[in-house]
Each structure stands twice: as structure tokens, then as C-alpha cells.
CSV table of C-alpha atoms and ligand atoms in Angstrom, one decimal:
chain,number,residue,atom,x,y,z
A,8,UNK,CA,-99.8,-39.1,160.5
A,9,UNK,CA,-101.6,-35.8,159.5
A,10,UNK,CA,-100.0,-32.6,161.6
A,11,UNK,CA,-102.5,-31.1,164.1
A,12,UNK,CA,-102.1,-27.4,164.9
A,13,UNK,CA,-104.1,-27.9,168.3
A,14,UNK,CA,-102.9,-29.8,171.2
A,15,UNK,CA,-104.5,-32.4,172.3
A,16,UNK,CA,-104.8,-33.5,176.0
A,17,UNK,CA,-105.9,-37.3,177.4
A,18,UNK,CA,-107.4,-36.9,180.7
A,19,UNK,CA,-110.3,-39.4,182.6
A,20,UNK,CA,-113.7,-39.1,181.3
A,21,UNK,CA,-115.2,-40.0,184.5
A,22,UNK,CA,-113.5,-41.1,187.8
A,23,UNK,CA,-110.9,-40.2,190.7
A,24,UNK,CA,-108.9,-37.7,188.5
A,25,UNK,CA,-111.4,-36.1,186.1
A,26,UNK,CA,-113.0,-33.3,188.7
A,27,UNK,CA,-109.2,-32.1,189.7
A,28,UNK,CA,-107.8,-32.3,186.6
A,29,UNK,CA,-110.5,-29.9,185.0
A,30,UNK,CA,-109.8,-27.9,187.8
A,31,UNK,CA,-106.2,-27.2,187.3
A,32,UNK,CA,-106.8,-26.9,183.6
A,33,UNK,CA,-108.8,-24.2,184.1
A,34,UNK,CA,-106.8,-22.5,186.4
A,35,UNK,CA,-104.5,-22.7,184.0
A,36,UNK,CA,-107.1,-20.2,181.8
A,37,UNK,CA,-108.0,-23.3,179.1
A,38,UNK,CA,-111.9,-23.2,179.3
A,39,UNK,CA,-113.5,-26.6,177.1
A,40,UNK,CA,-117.0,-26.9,175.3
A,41,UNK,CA,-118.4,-30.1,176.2
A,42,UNK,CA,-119.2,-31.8,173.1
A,43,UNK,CA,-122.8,-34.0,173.2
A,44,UNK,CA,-120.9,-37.6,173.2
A,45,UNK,CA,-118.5,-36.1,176.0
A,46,UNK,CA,-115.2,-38.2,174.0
A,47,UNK,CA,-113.9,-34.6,172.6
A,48,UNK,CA,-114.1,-31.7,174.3
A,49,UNK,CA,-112.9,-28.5,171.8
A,50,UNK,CA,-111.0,-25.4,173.8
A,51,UNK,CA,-112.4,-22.3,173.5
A,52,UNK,CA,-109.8,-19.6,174.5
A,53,UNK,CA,-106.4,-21.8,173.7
A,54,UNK,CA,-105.5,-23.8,170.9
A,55,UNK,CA,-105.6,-27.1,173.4
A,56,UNK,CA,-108.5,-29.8,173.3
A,57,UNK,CA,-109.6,-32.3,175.6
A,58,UNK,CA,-110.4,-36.2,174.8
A,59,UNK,CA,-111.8,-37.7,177.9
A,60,UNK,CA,-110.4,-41.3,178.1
A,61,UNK,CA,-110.7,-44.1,180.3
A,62,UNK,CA,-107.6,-43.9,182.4
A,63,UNK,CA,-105.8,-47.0,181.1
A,64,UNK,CA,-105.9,-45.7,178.0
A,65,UNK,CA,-103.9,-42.7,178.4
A,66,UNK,CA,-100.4,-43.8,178.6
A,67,UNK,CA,-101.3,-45.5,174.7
A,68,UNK,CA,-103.3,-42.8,173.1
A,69,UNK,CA,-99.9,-40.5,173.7
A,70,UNK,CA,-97.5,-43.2,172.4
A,71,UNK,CA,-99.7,-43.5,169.5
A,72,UNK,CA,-99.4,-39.7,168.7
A,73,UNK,CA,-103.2,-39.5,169.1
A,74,UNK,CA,-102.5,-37.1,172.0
A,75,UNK,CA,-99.6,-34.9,173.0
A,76,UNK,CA,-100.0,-35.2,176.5
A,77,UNK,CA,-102.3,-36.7,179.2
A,78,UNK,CA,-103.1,-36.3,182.9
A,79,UNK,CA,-102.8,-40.0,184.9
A,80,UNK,CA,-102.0,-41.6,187.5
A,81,UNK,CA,-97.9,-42.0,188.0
A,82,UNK,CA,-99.0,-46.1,188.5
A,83,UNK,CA,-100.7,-46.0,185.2
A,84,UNK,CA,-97.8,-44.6,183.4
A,85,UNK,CA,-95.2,-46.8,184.6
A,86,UNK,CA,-97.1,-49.9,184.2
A,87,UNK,CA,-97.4,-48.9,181.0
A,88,UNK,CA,-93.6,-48.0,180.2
A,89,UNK,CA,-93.0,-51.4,181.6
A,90,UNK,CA,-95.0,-52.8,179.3
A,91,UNK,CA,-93.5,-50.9,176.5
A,92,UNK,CA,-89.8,-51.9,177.5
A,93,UNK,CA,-88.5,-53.4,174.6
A,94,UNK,CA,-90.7,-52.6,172.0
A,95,UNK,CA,-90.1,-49.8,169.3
A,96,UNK,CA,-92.6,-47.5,171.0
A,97,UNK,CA,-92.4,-43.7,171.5
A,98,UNK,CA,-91.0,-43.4,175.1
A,99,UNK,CA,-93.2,-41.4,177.3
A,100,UNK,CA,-92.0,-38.8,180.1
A,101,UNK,CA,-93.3,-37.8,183.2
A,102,UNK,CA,-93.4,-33.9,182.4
A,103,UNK,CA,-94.8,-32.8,185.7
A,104,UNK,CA,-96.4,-34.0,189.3
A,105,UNK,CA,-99.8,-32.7,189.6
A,106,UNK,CA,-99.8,-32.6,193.5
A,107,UNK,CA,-103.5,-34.7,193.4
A,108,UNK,CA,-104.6,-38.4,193.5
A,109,UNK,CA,-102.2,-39.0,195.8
A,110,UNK,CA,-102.0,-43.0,196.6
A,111,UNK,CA,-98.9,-45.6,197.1
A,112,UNK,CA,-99.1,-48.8,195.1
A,113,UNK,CA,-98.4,-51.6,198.1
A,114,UNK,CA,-98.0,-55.3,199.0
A,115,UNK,CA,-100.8,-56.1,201.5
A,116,UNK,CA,-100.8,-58.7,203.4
A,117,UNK,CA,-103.5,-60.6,205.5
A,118,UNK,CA,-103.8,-59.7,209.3
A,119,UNK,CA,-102.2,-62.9,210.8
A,120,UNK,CA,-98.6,-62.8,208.5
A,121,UNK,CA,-95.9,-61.7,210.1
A,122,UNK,CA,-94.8,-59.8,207.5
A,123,UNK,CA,-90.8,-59.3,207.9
A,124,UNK,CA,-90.1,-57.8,204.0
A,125,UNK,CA,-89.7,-59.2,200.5
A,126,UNK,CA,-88.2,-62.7,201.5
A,127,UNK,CA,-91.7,-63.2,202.6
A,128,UNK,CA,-93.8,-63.8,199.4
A,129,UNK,CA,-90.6,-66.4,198.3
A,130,UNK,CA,-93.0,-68.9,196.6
A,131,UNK,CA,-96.0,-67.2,197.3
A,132,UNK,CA,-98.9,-65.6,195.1
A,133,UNK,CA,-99.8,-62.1,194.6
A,134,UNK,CA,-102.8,-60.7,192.9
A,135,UNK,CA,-102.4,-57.5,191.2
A,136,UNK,CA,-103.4,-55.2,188.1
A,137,UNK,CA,-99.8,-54.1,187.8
A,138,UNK,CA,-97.8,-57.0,186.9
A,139,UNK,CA,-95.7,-54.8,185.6
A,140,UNK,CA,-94.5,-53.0,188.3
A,141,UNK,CA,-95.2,-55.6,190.4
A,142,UNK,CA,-92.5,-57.6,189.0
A,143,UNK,CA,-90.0,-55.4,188.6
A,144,UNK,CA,-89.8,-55.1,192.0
A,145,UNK,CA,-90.1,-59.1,192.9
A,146,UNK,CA,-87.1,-59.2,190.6
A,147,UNK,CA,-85.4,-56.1,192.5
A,148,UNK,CA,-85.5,-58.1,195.7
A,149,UNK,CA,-84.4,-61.3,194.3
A,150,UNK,CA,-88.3,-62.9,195.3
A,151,UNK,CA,-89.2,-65.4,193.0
A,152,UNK,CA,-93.3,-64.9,193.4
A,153,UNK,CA,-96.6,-66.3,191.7
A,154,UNK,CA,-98.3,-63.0,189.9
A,155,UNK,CA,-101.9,-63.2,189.7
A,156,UNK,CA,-102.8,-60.5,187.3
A,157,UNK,CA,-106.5,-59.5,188.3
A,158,UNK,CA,-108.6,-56.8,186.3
A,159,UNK,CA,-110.2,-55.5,189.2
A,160,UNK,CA,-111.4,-56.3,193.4
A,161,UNK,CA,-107.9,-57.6,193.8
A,162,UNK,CA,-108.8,-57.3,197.5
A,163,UNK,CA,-110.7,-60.2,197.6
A,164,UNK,CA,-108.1,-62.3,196.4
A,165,UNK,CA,-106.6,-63.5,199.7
A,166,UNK,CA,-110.2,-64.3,200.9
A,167,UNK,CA,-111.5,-66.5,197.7
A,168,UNK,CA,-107.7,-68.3,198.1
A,169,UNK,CA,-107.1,-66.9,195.0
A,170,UNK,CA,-103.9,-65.2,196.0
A,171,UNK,CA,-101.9,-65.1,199.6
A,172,UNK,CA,-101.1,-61.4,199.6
A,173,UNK,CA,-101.6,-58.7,196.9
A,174,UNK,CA,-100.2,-55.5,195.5
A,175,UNK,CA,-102.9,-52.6,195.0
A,176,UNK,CA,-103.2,-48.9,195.5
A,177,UNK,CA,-103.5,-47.5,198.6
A,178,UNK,CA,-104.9,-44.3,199.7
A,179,UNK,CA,-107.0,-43.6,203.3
A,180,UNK,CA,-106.2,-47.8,203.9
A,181,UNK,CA,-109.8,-48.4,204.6
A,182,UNK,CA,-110.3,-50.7,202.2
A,183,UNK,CA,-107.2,-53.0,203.5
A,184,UNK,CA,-108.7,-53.1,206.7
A,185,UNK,CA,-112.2,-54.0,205.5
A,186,UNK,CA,-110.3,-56.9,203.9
A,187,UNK,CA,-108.6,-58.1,207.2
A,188,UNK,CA,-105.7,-56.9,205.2
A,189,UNK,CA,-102.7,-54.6,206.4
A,190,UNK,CA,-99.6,-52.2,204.0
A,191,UNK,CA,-96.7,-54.3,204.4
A,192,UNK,CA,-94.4,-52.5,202.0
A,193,UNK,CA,-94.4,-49.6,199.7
A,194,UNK,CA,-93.5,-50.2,196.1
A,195,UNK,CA,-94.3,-46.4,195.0
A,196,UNK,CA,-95.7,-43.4,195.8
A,197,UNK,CA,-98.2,-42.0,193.1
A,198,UNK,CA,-99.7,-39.2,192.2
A,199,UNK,CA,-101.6,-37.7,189.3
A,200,UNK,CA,-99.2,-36.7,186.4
A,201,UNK,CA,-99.4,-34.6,183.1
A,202,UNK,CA,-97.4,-36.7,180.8
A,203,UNK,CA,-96.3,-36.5,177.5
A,204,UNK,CA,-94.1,-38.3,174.8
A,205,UNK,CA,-90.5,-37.6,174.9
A,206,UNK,CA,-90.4,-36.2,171.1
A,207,UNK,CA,-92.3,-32.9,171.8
A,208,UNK,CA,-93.5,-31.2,169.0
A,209,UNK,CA,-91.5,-28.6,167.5
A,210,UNK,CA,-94.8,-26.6,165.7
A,211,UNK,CA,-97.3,-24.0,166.8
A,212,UNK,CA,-97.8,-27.4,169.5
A,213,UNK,CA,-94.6,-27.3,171.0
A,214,UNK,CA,-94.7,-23.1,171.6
A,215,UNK,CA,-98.7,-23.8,173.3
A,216,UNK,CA,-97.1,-26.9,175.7
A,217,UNK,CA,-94.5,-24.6,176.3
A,218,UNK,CA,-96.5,-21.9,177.7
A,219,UNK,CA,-99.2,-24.2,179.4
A,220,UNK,CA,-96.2,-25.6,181.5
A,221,UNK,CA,-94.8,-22.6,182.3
A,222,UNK,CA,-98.5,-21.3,183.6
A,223,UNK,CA,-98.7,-24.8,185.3
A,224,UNK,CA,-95.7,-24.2,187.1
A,225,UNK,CA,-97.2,-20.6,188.4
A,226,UNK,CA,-100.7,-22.6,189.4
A,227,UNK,CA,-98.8,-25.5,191.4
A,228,UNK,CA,-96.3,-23.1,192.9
A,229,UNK,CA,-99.4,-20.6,194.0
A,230,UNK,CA,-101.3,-23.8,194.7
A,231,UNK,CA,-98.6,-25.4,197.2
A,232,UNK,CA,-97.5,-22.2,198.9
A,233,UNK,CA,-98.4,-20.7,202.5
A,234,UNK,CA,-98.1,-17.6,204.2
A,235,UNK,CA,-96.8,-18.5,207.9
A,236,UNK,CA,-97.3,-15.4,210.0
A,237,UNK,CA,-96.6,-15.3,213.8
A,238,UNK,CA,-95.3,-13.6,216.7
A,239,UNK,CA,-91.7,-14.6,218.3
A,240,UNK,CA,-90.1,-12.9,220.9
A,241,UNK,CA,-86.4,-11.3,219.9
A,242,UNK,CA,-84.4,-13.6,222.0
A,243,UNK,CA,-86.4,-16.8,220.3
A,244,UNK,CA,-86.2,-15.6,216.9
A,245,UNK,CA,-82.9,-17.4,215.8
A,246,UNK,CA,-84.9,-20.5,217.2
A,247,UNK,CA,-87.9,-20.0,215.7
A,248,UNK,CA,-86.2,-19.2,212.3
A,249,UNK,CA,-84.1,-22.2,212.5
A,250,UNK,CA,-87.1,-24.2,211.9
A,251,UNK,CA,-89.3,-22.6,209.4
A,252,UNK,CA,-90.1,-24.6,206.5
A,253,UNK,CA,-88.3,-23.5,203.2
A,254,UNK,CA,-88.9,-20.5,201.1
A,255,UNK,CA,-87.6,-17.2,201.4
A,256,UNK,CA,-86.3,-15.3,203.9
A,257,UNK,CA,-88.8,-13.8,206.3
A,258,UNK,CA,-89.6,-10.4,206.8
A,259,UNK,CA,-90.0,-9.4,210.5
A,260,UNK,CA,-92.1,-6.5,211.6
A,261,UNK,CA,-92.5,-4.6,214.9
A,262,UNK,CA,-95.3,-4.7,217.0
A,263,UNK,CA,-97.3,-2.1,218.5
A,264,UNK,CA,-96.2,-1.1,221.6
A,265,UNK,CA,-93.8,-4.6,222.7
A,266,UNK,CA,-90.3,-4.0,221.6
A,267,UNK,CA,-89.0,-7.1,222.7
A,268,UNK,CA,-91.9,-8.5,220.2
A,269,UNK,CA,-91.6,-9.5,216.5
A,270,UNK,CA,-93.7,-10.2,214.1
A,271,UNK,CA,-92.3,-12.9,212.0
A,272,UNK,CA,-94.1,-13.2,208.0
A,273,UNK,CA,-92.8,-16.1,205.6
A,274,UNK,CA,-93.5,-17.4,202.5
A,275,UNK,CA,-93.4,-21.9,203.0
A,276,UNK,CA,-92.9,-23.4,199.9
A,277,UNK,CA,-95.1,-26.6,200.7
A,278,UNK,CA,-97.7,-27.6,203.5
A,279,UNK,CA,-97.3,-26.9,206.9
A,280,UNK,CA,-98.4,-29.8,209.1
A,281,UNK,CA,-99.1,-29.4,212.6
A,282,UNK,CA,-96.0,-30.8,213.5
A,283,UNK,CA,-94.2,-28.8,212.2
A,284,UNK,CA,-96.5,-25.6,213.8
A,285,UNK,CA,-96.3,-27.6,217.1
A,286,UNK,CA,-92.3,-27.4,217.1
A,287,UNK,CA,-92.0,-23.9,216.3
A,288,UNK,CA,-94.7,-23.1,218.8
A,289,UNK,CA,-92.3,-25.2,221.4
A,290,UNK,CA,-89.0,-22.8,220.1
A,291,UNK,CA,-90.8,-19.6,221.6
A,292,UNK,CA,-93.7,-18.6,218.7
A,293,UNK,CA,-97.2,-17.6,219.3
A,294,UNK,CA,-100.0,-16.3,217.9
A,295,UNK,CA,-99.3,-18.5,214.4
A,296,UNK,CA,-101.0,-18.3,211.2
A,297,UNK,CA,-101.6,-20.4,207.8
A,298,UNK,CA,-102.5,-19.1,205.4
A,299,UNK,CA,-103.7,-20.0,201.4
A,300,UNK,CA,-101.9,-17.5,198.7
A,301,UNK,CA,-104.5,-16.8,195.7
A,302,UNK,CA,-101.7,-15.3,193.1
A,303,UNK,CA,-98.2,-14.8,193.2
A,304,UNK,CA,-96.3,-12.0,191.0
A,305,UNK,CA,-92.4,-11.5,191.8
B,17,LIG,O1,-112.8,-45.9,184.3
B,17,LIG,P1,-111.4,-45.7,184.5
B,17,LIG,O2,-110.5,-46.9,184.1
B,17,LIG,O3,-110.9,-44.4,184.0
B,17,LIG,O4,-111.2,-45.6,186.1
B,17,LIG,P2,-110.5,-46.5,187.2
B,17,LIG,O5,-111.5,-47.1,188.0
B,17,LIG,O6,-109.4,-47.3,186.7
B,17,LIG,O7,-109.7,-45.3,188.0
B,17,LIG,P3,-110.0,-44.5,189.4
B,17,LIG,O8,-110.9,-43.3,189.1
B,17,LIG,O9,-110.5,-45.4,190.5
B,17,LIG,O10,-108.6,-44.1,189.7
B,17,LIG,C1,-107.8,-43.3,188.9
B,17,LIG,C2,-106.5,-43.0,189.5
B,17,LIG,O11,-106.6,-42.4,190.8
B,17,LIG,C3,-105.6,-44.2,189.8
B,17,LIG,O12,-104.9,-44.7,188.7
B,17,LIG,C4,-104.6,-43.7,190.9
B,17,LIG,O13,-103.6,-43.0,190.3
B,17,LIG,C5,-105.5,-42.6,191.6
B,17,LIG,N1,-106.0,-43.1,193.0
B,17,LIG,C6,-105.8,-42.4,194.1
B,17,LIG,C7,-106.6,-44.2,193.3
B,17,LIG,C8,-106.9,-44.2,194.6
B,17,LIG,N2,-106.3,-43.0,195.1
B,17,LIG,C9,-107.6,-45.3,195.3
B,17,LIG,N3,-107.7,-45.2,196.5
B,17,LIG,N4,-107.1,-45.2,192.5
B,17,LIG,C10,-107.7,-46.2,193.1
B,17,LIG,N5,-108.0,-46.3,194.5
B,17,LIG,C11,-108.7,-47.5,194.9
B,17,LIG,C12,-107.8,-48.7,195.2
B,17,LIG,O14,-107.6,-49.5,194.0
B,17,LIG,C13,-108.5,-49.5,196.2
B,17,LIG,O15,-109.6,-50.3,195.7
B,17,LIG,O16,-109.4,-47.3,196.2
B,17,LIG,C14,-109.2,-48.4,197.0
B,17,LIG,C15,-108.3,-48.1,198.2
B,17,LIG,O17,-108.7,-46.9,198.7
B,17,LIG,P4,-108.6,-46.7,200.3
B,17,LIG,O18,-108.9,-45.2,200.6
B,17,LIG,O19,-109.6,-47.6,200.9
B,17,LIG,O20,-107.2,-47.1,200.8
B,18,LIG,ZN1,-108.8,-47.6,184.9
């Protein structure tokens, strides 16, 4: 195959992933020019251009060396490596989670089974687009299972008899329940990925993937941290410290006027939930804070 000098990313022309995938591309400081047919998009500042995809097609267009790497879903990906197993294919990698399109592939089940775990489906059918993975995990728990591979609505299946339980992604669960349909189990947890074959190139294409990942790194770290700022008193502090989320140590200021006050300011390394806010609160804080950080320079 002829060398390129730019690199080329797969991502979704139009669907779930396309609007944050842009996003974080951007915020990586790659800027695109749409191109009329909207299949090639060419980068402007970088050498990296875009060819907007239908999802599925991802995982192949990298294996093919048509792309270097591609944004999709971690379900997509796998499928497809399972899919691959065997064959003489270029192995593809996970390079990083992208922290968006969250969603858990799961066996679903109609309301009135009393779902107990895998022995369950013993003899039974599942509809599904990922046989694949699907499988793999039938075969993991020793369940010998009917797959009913379905290109799409695999919802409907239990209704139309078609199927007595299926295996589909699941995000809010909305859908399950307007199906009479509830989780029963969790075959994995998915997210939106930038992925990439496991042969990088070693050109001027290998130095640009080497920098986009590093400034990926700095926009998911930025992205994902939070400044936690509150006010403990001293005698709580050892409390309240013990159950800060992770990051860094804290830096703990005076306040005005209240010696026996601190002001506590640390740098969390993920979400805070209001769990978590709610226990710390409990431990002797008050007055607590979350806050976004916009750039990060150590
Ligand atoms: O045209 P193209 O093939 O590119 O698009 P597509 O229709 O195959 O993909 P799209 O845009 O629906 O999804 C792209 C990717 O988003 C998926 O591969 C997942 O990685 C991720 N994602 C995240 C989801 C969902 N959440 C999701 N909820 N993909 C699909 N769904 C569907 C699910 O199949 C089910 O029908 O939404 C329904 C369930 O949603 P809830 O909220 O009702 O539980
Ligand atoms: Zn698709």
C-alpha cells in the first residue's frame, strides 16, 4: 500500500459519538474542513484527517490500513476482534478510553423471569447484534444458548417470540423498561475509544500519533479533574482528609478571623458524586465546593 504522510482518523459520520468526538478533537487543537460529500474531512492546522464512517465500519477500515486510528465504541471493537480471532488480520488495540458514550452491553430479560445468572438461558434463545461477544461469554459460563443474531430492534425480540431474552446495550435503561424488559447481567462496560492497529507507524505518522496522545492525555486529565474546596474544622481534618477522593495532597489555608478553621483546597482526579460530598460533609466539612478545571500546567 502507498505510504501516507497524514494521519488518518475513522470516527461516526453521523450518530451517538460523532458530536463528542469532534469535540475532543478539537480540544485537542486539530481543526477539519468539511469537505462537500462530508466522507473526508482534510485538517487544517495538523497533518491528521478525518473520514467519517458508519460506526461498524471502523474497527475494519483500521485493520485494512485505510486509517491509523478511529474513535468507537469499546462494544464495536471487541465484536470485531472476535470476529478477527483466527484470521491473519492486523490486530487492533485499544489505545485510549475516551470517557464518553458510556453504555454496558447486557442480557435482558423479560419482567416475569426470575432471573438467577447464566444457568438461566441453558437452552434458551438470545437475540443480539454481538454474537461475538455474546458468545464468548455463553461459553465462559459453560451456557449452551440459541444466538439470534439481529441487525437491529433487538428489543422486540422477546415480544414477536423471536427470542426469550436478549443481549443489547444499555445506557439510561429506558428502553428495557418500555420493552417489559429488565438488566439481568452485565457482560461489559463500554465506552467510546480511540483505537488503533497494533503496528504503529514508524514515519512522520507515528511522531503526529505520538504527540496527539500525549495532548489527549492533557485534555482527558483537564477534562476529568475537579477542584474540591471546603471548610473543616482542625480537629476534623484528619477525618475529612481521610476521605477525599484521590489526587494530590491538599493545600489547607487559614481563615479569616476562626483559627480553629481551615480551609481545605484539593485537586480529585475523577468525579465527585454526591455520595461521596455527603460523607465528607458527615466527617465534620462545610461550606464544599466542585469545581470544573479549564487548563492544567504543572
Ligand atoms: O449509523 P451508525 O452505524 O454509525 O450508527 P449506530 O446506530 O450503529 O450507532 P449509535 O449512534 O446508536 O451508537 C454508537 C455507539 O454509541 C455505540 O456503539 C455505543 O458504543 C454507544 N452508545 C452509548 C450507545 C448507547 N449509549 C445506547 N443507548 N449505542 C446505542 N444505544 C441504544 C441501544 O442499542 C438501545 O437501543 O439505545 C438504546 C438503549 O438506550 P437506553 O438509554 O434506553 O437504555
Ligand atoms: Zn452502527
Amino acid at each position: 500500500m502507498k505510504t501516507r504522510d497524514r494521519l488518518r482518523i475513522a470516527m461516526q459520520k453521523s450518530g451517538r459519538l460523532t458530536e463528542p468526538a469532534l469535540n475532543l478533537l478539537n480540544r485537542c487543537g486539530l481543526s477539519f474542513r468539511q469537505s462537500r460529500d462530508k466522507l473526508f474531512c482534510f485538517g487544517e492546522g495538523e497533518p491528521v484527517d478525518l473520514l467519517l464512517v458508519r460506526d461498524d465500519d471502523i474497527p475494519g477500515l483500521i485493520a485494512q490500513g485505510v486509517c491509523d486510528l478511529g474513535i468507537v465504541g469499546r462494544n464495536v471493537l471487541n465484536e470485531f476482534q472476535l470476529s478477527q480471532s483466527g484470521l491473519d488480520a492486523e490486530p487492533l488495540q485499544e489505545l485510549r478510553p475516551l470517557g464518553f458514550g458510556r453504555c454496558r452491553l447486557s442480557i435482558a430479560v423479560p419482567n416475569e423471569l426470575d432471573y438467577q445468572g447464566p444457568r438461566q438461558l441453558e437452552g434458551r434463545r438470545i437475540a443480539t447484534s454481538y454474537p461475538g461477544l455474546l458468545g464468548e461469554w455463553l461459553r465462559s459460563h459453560g451456557v449452551n444458548a440459541g444466538v439470534v443474531t439481529l441487525a437491529g430492534s433487538v428489543e422486540i425480540a422477546p415480544k414477536l417470540g423471536t427470542a426469550d431474552a436478549i443481549c443489547d446495550l444499555v445506557q439510561s435503561g429506558g428502553t428495557l423498561v418500555a420493552n417489559q424488559l429488565r438488566e439481568a447481567d452485565i457482560l461489559l462496560e463500554s465506552q467510546a475509544v480511540l483505537a488503533g492497529s497494533l503496528a504503529l507507524p514508524a514515519d512522520e505518522r507515528g511522531d503526529m500519533l505520538e504527540l496527539l496522545l500525549k495532548r489527549l492525555d492533557g485534555v482527558i486529565q483537564v477534562r476529568e479533574s475537579r477542584l474540591l474546596l471546603l471548610q473543616t474544622s482542625r480537629a476534623a481534618l484528619e477525618a475529612v482528609t481521610r476521605l477525599l477522593p484521590g489526587g494530590p495532597q491538599p493545600t489547607l489555608l487559614p481563615v479569616l478571623g476562626q483559627p480553629d478553621q481551615l480551609m481545605l483546597q484539593a485537586l480529585c482526579a475523577g468525579e465527585v458524586s454526591w455520595r461521596q460530598l455527603e460523607e465528607i460533609k458527615k466527617a465534620g466539612a462545610r461550606e464544599m465546593l466542585v469545581l470544573p478545571v479549564e487548563k492544567m500546567l504543572a
